[in-house]
Structure formats: C-alpha cells, structure tokens
Coordinates of C-alpha atoms in Angstrom, one line a residue:
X1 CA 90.8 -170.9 -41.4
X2 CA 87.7 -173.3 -40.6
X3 CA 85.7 -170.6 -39.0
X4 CA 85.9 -168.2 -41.8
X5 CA 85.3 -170.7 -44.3
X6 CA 82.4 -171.5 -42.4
X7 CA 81.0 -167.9 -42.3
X8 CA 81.6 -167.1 -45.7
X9 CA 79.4 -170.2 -46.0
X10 CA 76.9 -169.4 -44.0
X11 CA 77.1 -165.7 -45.6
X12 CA 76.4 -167.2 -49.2
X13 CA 73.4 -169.9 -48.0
X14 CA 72.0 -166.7 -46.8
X15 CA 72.2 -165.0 -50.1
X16 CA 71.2 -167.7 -52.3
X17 CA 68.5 -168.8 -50.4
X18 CA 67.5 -164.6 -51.0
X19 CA 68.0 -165.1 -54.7
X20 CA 65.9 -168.4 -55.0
X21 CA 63.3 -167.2 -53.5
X22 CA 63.5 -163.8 -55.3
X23 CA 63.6 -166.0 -58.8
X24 CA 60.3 -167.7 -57.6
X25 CA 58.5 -165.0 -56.0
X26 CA 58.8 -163.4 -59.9
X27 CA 58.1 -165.9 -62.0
X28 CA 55.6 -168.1 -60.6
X29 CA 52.8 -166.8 -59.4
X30 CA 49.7 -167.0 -62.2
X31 CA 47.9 -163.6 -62.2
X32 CA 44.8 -165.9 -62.8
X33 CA 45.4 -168.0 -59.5
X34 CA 47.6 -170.0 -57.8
X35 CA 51.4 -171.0 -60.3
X36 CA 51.9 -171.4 -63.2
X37 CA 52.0 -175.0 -64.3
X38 CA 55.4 -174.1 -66.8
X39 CA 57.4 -171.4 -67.6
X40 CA 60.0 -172.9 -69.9
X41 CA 63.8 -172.3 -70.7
X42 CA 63.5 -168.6 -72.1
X43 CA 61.6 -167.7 -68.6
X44 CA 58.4 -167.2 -70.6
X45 CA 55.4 -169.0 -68.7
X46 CA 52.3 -171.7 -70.6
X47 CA 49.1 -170.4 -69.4
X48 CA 47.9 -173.2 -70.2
X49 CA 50.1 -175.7 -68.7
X50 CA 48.5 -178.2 -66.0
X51 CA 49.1 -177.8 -62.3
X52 CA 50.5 -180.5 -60.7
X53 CA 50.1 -181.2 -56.7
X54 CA 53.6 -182.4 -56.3
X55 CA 54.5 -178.2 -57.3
X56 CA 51.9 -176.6 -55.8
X57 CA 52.9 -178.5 -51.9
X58 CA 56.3 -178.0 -52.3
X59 CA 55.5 -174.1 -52.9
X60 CA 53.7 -174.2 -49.5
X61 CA 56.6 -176.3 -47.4
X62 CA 59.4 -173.6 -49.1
X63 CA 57.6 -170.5 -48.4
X64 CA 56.6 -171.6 -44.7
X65 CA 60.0 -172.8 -44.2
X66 CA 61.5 -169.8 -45.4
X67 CA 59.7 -167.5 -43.4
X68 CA 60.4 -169.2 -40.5
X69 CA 64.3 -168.6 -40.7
X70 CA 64.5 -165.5 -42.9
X71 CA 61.4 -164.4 -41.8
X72 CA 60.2 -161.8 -45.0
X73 CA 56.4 -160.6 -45.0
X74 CA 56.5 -161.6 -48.7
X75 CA 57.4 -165.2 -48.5
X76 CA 54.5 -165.3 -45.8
X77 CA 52.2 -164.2 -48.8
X78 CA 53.7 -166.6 -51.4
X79 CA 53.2 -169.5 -48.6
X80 CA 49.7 -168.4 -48.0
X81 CA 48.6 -168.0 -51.8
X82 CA 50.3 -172.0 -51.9
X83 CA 48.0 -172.9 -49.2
X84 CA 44.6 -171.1 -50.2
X85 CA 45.3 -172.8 -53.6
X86 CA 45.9 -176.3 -52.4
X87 CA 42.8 -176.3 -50.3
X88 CA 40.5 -174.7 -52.7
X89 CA 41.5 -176.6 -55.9
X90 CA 43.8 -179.8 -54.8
X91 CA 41.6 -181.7 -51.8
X92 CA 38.9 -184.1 -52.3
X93 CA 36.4 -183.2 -50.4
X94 CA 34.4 -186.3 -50.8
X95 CA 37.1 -189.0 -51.1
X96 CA 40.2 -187.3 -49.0
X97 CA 43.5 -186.9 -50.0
X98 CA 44.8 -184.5 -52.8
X99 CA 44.6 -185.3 -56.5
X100 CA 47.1 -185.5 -59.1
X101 CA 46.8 -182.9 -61.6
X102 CA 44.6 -179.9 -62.5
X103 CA 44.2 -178.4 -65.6
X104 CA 45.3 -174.6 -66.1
X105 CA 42.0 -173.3 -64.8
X106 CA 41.7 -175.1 -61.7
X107 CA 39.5 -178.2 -62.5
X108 CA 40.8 -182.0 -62.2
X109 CA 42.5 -183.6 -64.9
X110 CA 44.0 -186.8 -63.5
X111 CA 42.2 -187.3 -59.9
X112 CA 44.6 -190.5 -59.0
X113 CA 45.6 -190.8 -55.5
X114 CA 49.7 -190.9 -56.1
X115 CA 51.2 -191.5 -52.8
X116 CA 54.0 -189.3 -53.4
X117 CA 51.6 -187.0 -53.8
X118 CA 50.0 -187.3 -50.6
X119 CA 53.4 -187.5 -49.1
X120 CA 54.0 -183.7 -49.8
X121 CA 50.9 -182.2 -49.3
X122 CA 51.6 -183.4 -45.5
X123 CA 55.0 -182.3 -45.6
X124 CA 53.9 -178.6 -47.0
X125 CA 50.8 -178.3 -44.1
X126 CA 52.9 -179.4 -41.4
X127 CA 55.5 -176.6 -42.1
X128 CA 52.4 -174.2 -42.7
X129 CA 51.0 -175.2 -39.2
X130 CA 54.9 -174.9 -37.8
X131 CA 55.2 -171.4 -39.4
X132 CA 51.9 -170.1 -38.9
X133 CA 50.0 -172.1 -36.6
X134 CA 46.7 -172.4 -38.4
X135 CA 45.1 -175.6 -37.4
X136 CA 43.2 -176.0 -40.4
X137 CA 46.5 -176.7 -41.8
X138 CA 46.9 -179.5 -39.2
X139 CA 43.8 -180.8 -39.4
X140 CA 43.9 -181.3 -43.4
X141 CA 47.6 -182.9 -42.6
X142 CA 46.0 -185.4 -39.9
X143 CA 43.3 -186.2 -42.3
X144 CA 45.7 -187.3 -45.5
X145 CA 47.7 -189.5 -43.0
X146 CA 44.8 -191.1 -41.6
X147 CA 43.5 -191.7 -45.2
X148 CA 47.3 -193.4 -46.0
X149 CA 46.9 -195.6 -43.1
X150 CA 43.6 -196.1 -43.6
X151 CA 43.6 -197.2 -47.6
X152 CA 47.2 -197.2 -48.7
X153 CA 49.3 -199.4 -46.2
X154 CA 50.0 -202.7 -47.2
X155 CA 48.9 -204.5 -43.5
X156 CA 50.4 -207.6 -44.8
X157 CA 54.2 -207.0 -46.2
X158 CA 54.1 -203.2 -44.5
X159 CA 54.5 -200.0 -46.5
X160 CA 52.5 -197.9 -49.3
X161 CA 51.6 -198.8 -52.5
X162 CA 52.2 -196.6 -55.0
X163 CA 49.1 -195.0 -56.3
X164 CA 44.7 -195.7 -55.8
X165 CA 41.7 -194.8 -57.5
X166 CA 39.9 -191.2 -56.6
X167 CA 37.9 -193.4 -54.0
X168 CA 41.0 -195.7 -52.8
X169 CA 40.5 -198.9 -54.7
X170 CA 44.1 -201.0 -56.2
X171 CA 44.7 -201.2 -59.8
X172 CA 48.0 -202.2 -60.6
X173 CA 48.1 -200.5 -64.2
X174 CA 47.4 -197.2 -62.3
X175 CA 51.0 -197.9 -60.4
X176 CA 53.2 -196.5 -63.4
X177 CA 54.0 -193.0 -63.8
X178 CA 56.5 -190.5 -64.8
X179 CA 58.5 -191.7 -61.5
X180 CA 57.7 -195.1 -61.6
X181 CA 58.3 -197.0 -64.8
X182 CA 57.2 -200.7 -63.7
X183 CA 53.5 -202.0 -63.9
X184 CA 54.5 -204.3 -61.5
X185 CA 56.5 -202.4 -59.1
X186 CA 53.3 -201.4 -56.3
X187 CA 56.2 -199.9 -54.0
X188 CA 59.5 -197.4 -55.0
X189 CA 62.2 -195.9 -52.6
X190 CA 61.1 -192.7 -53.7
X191 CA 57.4 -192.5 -52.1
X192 CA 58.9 -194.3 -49.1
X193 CA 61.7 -191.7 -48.6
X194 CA 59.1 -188.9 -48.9
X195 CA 56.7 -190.5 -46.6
X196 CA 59.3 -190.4 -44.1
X197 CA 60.2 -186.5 -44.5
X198 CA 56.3 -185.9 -44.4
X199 CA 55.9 -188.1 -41.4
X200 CA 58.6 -186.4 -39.6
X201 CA 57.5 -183.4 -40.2
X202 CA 54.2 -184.1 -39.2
X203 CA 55.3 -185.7 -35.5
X204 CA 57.0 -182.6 -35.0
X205 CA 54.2 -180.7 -35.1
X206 CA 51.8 -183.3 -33.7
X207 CA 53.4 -185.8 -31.6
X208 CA 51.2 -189.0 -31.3
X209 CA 51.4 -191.9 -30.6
X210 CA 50.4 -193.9 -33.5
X211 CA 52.3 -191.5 -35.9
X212 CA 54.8 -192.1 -33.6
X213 CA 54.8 -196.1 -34.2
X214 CA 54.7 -195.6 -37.8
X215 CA 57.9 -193.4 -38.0
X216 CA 59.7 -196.1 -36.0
X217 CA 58.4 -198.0 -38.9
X218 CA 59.0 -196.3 -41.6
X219 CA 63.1 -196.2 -40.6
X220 CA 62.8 -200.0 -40.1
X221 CA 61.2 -200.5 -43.9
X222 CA 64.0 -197.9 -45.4
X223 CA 67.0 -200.0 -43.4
X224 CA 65.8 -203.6 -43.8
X225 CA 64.0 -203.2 -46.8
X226 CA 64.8 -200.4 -48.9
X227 CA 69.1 -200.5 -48.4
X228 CA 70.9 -202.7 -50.0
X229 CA 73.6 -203.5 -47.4
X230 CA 76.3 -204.8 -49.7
X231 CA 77.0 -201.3 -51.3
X232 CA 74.7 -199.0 -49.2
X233 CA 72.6 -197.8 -52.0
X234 CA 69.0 -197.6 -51.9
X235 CA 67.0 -200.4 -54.2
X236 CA 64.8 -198.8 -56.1
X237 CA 61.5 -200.1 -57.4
X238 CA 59.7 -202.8 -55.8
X239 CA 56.9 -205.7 -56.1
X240 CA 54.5 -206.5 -52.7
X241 CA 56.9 -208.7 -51.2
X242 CA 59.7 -206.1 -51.4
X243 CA 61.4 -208.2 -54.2
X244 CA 63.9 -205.5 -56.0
X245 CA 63.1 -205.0 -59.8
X246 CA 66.0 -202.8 -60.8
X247 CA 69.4 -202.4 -60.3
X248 CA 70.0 -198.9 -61.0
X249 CA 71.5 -196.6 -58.3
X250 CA 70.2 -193.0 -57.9
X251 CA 73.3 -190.8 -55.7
X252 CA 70.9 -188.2 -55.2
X253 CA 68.2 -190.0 -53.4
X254 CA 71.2 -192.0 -51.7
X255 CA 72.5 -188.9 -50.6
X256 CA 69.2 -187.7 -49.4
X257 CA 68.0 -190.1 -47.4
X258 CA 71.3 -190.1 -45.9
X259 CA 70.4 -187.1 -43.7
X260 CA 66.8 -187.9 -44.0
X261 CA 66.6 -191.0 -41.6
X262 CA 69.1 -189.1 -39.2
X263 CA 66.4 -186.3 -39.2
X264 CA 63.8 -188.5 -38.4
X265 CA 65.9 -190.5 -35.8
X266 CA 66.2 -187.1 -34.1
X267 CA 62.8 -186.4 -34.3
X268 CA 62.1 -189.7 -32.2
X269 CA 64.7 -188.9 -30.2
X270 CA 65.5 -192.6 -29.0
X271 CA 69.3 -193.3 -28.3
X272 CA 69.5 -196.8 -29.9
X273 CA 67.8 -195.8 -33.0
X274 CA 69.7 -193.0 -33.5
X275 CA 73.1 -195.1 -33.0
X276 CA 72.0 -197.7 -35.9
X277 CA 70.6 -195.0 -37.9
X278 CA 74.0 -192.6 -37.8
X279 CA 75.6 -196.1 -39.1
X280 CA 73.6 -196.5 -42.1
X281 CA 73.2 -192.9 -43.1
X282 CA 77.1 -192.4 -42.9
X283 CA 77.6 -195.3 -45.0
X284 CA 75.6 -194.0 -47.4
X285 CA 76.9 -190.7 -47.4
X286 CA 80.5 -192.3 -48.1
X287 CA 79.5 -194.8 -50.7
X288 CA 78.6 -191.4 -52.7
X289 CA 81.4 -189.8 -51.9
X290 CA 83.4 -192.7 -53.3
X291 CA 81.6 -193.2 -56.2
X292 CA 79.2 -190.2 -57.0
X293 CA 81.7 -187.7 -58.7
X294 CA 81.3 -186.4 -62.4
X295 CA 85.1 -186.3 -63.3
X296 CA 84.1 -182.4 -64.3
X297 CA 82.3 -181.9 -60.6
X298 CA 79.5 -182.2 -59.5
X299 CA 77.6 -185.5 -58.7
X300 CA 76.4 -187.7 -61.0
X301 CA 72.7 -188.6 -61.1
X302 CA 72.8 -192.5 -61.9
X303 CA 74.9 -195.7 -62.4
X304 CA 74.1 -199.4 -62.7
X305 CA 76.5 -202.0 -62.1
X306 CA 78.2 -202.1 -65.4
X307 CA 78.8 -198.7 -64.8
X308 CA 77.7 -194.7 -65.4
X309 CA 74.4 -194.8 -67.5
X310 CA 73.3 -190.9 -66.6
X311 CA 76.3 -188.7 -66.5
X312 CA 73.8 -185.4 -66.4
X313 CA 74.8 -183.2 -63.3
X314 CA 70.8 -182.9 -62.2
X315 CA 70.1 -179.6 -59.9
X316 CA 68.1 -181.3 -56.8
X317 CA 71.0 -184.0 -56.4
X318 CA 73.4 -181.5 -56.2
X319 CA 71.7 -179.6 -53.4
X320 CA 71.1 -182.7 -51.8
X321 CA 74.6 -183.8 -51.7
X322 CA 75.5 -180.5 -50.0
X323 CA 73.4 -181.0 -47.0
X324 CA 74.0 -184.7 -47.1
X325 CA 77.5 -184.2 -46.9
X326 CA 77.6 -181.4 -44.5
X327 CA 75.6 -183.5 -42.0
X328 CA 77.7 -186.4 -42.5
X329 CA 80.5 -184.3 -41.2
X330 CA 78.7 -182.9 -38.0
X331 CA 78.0 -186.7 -37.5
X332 CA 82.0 -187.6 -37.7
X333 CA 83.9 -184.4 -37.9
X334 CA 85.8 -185.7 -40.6
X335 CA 86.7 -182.9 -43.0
X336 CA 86.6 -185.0 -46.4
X337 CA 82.6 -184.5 -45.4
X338 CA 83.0 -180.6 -45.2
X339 CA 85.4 -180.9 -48.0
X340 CA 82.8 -182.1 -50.2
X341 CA 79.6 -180.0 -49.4
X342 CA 81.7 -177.0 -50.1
X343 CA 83.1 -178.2 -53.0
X344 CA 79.6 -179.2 -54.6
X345 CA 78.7 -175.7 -53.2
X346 CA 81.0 -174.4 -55.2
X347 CA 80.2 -176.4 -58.7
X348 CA 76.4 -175.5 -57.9
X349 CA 77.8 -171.6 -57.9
X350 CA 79.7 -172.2 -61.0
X351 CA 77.8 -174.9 -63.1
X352 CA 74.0 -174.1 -61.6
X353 CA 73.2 -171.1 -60.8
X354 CA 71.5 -168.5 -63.2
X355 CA 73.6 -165.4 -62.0
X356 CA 72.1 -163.1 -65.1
X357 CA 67.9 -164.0 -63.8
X358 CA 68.4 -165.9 -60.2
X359 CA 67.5 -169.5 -59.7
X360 CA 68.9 -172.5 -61.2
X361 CA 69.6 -174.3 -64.0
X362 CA 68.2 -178.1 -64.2
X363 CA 71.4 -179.3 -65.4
X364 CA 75.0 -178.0 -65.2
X365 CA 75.9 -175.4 -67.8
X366 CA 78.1 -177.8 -69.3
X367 CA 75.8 -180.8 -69.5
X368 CA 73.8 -178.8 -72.2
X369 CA 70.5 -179.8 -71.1
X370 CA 67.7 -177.0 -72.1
X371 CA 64.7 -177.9 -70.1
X372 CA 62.0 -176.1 -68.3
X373 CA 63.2 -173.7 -65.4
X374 CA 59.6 -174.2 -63.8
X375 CA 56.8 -177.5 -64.1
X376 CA 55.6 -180.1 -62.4
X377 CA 59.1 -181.4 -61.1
X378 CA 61.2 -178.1 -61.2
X379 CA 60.6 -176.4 -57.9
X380 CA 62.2 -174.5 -55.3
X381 CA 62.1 -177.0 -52.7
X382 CA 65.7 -179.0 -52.9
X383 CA 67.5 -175.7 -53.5
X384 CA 66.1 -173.6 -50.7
X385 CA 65.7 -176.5 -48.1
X386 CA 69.9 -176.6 -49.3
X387 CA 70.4 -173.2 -47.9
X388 CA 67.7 -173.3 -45.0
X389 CA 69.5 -176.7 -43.8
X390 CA 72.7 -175.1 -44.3
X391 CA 71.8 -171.5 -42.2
X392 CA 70.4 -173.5 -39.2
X393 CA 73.3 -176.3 -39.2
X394 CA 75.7 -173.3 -39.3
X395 CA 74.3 -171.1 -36.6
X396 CA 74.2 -174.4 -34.1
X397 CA 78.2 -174.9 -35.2
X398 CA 78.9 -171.2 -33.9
X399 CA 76.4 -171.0 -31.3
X400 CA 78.4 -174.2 -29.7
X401 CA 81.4 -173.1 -30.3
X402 CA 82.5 -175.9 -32.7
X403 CA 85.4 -175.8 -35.1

C-alpha cells in the first residue's frame, strides 16, 4: 500500500508542479518587460506596480529548477526573460549587489542593499549556471558573495547584518522593513536561513574553499545561535551580539530550515556534521509536528508562548511543511513523517489550490483571507520547489528500492 501511495504521490507533484508553472507562465510576464510587479485577487495585473528583486530572483531559481527536472523549452524562456531582467535592471553596476525595488518601468526606487535580497539573487544564478551553464551567471553570483563577505559580515560577533546603503555603509534605521519590524534588530533568522540556501547552492556549483568555510559557518551560527534548544524553534530577530528580541515562533521557517541545514550538510558532505545536523533538523521537524496543526488542517503560521497569535493557514508554510516532513521521514523512516507530508498535501489540494485558474491561494479557502495572488512576496518559488523536492526525493525512494 506504501508504494502506491507513494506513486500516486509522485504522480500529483508531477501535475501540480505542471499547473504552477502553467498559472505563472500566464499571468506574469509584463508585455512591457520583465513581471508584473501585482496582479491582485481577481487575476487582473497593476501596470504600475513596483518590481521587487526578492520576485524577480525567485522567478529565475523556479524556472531553472524546473527545467532541469521537467525539462519544458518554455520554462527555459521564462528563466531566461528572469535572468535578462535581473541583469539589465536589478545589478549595480557601480556599487555591486542587487537593489531593492524598481519602479514599474524599470528604474530604482529604493536602491538599499537588503541582504535577503542578495541572498536570492545568488540562489536564482546558481540554479541558472546549474541549468544552463552560462558563466556570466556564475560570475554575477561570485561577485554578490564576495560583496557580502566583503561589506556585510559582522567580523566580530559573525553573521550578516540586515540591510546597507547603495554604497555599503551601516545605518541602523535602514535595518527595518516589511520582514523585519525592530530598528534595533541588525540580524533575523530569516536572512540567515536564506543565506544558507544561497550559499549551498552556490558550493554546488562552485566548490571553494572559502565558500566552503563559510557554509561550515553558516550551520554553526543557525545551531548555536539561531535555535533555541529548549523547544527547537528558531529565535527570530536579533541585536549584534545575537541577543533574541522576540519570542514569537514561526512553524514555517522552523519547518524549513528543518530540511534546509540537512541540505546543506549534504552539500559539505562531512560525516560528523551531517550526524549533529540530522539531530537538530529532526527535532525541529517534530516540535512542528507536535505543535504546528490548525485543528481544521493545515499548519499554522505563528504562536508565542501564551499561545496561537496567527491562526492563518499561509501558502509557503504549507509547502514547506510537506517537504520538511517528507525528509524527516527519509531521515528516520518513521511513518508519522510521511503521514504528515501527505496529509498537508492533501489540505494544500483541498484548502490551496485554485483548481478553476491554477496556482494558489495565499491563505486557505477557509481562512478568508483575499490578498494578491502575485507581488513582491507571492511567488512561485515555495510551491514549485514543494513538488521539485518531492519528484526527485521520490524517484531516489524507487530507484533504491525503498518502501
């Protein structure tokens, strides 16, 4: 029974990742250039909406990434018009790095140096490179690392402050943003986590040694720094020192980084590390799985400790949870893991999925949230990495014969 739930699995990651795709490749692209920065809830897209760089990298990283499992012409194209974009409107050519926002015809609006920002426009040109192998990909990749290391790492307490200048210069007002609330807090868990995805996904393409060091790094700052090892939860927002400022605990980054740091253990490939990492990241993926359900489904986006404060069934956690909770259970074999990811699989179907126009929802049906099906933040990236992770991981369990 196993393997055919695990084909009719496989069958639907295949199909949805179709469908995704599909919903993007039609109402996205700006017949001016590049994406539209919105289209909102009734599908119909704001010409003039900004563009922001967090979108427009996460386009490139999907489109590569689908192309190289599914391998359509078409999401070639999409990836390619991603890229051209990027490179022609989103780099500084004089400062490095990639700024934050462009208004609708192409030209900078906010020029800030956001790390998360930076994070993903590595992350998208090493899958580019990966997919396509264009070295002017690599090189732009290499040279928004080196300007990280170079102006963004704290060489005193370790890790990346939040946000520079254009030209790389601290302000500490400039730290708040839209995903960072606290003037004070110069680090978050959230840059940090995608610094790691970007960095792994960098070494894989371009394994040296100094990247190397700082991936080693960069799992050491997320366990000793970032975890909170009394209830396996990440800590959120931080000062220099790495002093917490918030108690709030977010499942779907928990859930994330979960298979995350295992990912990036791989990529290392160093026995030990991968031994302490498996510990951590299966810990985290069973402190959601005790305390991360909506009693309607689905996973719930965030809780402090005096309990639930937002209920809201978010789309991206709910993609997360399915990979994070599939990879627990290759880690384990324990089948309250696969349990899980199929049953949030099966909420997602359900509660998610726009069946009538493809793509999803942000929220569950039931939540009752309206809210922009694309912007800045609403992207195809959580929902199609779901179903890429998903394919491969299910190919490997057939090809080795597993359950």
């Amino acid at each position: 029974m196993v393997g055919e739930e695990l084909q009719h699995f496989y069958d639907a990651m295949k199909a949805e990742a179709r469908s995704i795709l599909a919903f993007w490749e039609k109402y996205a692209p700006d017949p001016q250039d590049g994406f539209y920065g919105v289209v909102d809830a009734e599908l119909k897209p704001h010409a003039d909406a900004r563009k922001h760089i967090v979108l427009n990298a996460r386009f490139i990283w999907t489109f590569a990434a689908a192309y190289c499992v599914l391998g359509e012409q078409s999401y070639k194209e999409m990836a390619q018009r991603a890229y051209d974009y990027v490179l022609s409107n989103f780099i500084d050519d004089e400062f490095g790095g990639a700024f934050w926002e462009l208004n609708s015809d192409g030209t900078v609006y906010d020029a800030t140096k956001r790390t998360y920002g930076q994070a993903f426009v590595i992350y998208g040109l090493s899958e580019y490179y990966n997919a396509f192998n264009d070295k002017k990909a690599l090189e732009q990749a290499v040279a928004v690392y080196r300007c990280l290391e170079e102006h963004v790492y704290d060489k005193q307490n370790k890790g990346y402050y939040e946000a520079l200048t254009r030209d790389w210069k601290f302000e500490q007002g400039m730290q708040v943003s839209n995903i960072n609330p606290y003037k004070s807090a110069t680090k978050t868990m959230n840059t940090h986590l995608h610094l790691l995805e970007a960095y792994t996904a960098l070494y894989k393409v371009w394994p040296d040694t100094g990247l190397r060091n700082k991936l080693y790094e960069q799992i050491a700052i997320m366990i000793e720094k970032i975890i909170d090892h009394d209830i396996w939860h990440f800590k959120l927002f931080f000062d220099d020192q790495w002093n917490s400022l918030s108690p709030i605990i977010s499942y779907g980054h928990d859930i994330e980084g979960s298979w995350l740091l295992w990912e990036a253990a791989e990529a290392l490939g160093d026995d030990s590390l991968k031994e302490r990492v498996k510990t951590v990241s299966l810990n985290m993926a069973q402190a959601v799985l005790k305390e991360g359900w909506h009693k309607n489904g689905g996973i719930i986006n965030e809780s402090m400790p005096e309990g639930v404060i937002d209920p809201h069934r978010v789309w991206w956690v709910q993609a997360e949870a399915v990979v994070g909770f599939f990879n627990a259970w290759q880690l384990t074999g324990e089948d309250k893991y696969l349990d899980a990811a199929i049953t949030v699989w099966e909420f997602v179907n359900k509660e998610l999925i726009d069946h009538v126009n493809g793509g999803w929802f942000s929220f569950a049906v039931s939540d009752k949230q309206l809210a922009n099906r694309i912007d800045g933040w609403t992207c195809p990236y959580h929902n199609t990495r779901m179903c890429l992770e998903l394919i491969q991981r299910l190919e490997g369990v057939q090809d080795n014969g597993d359950k």
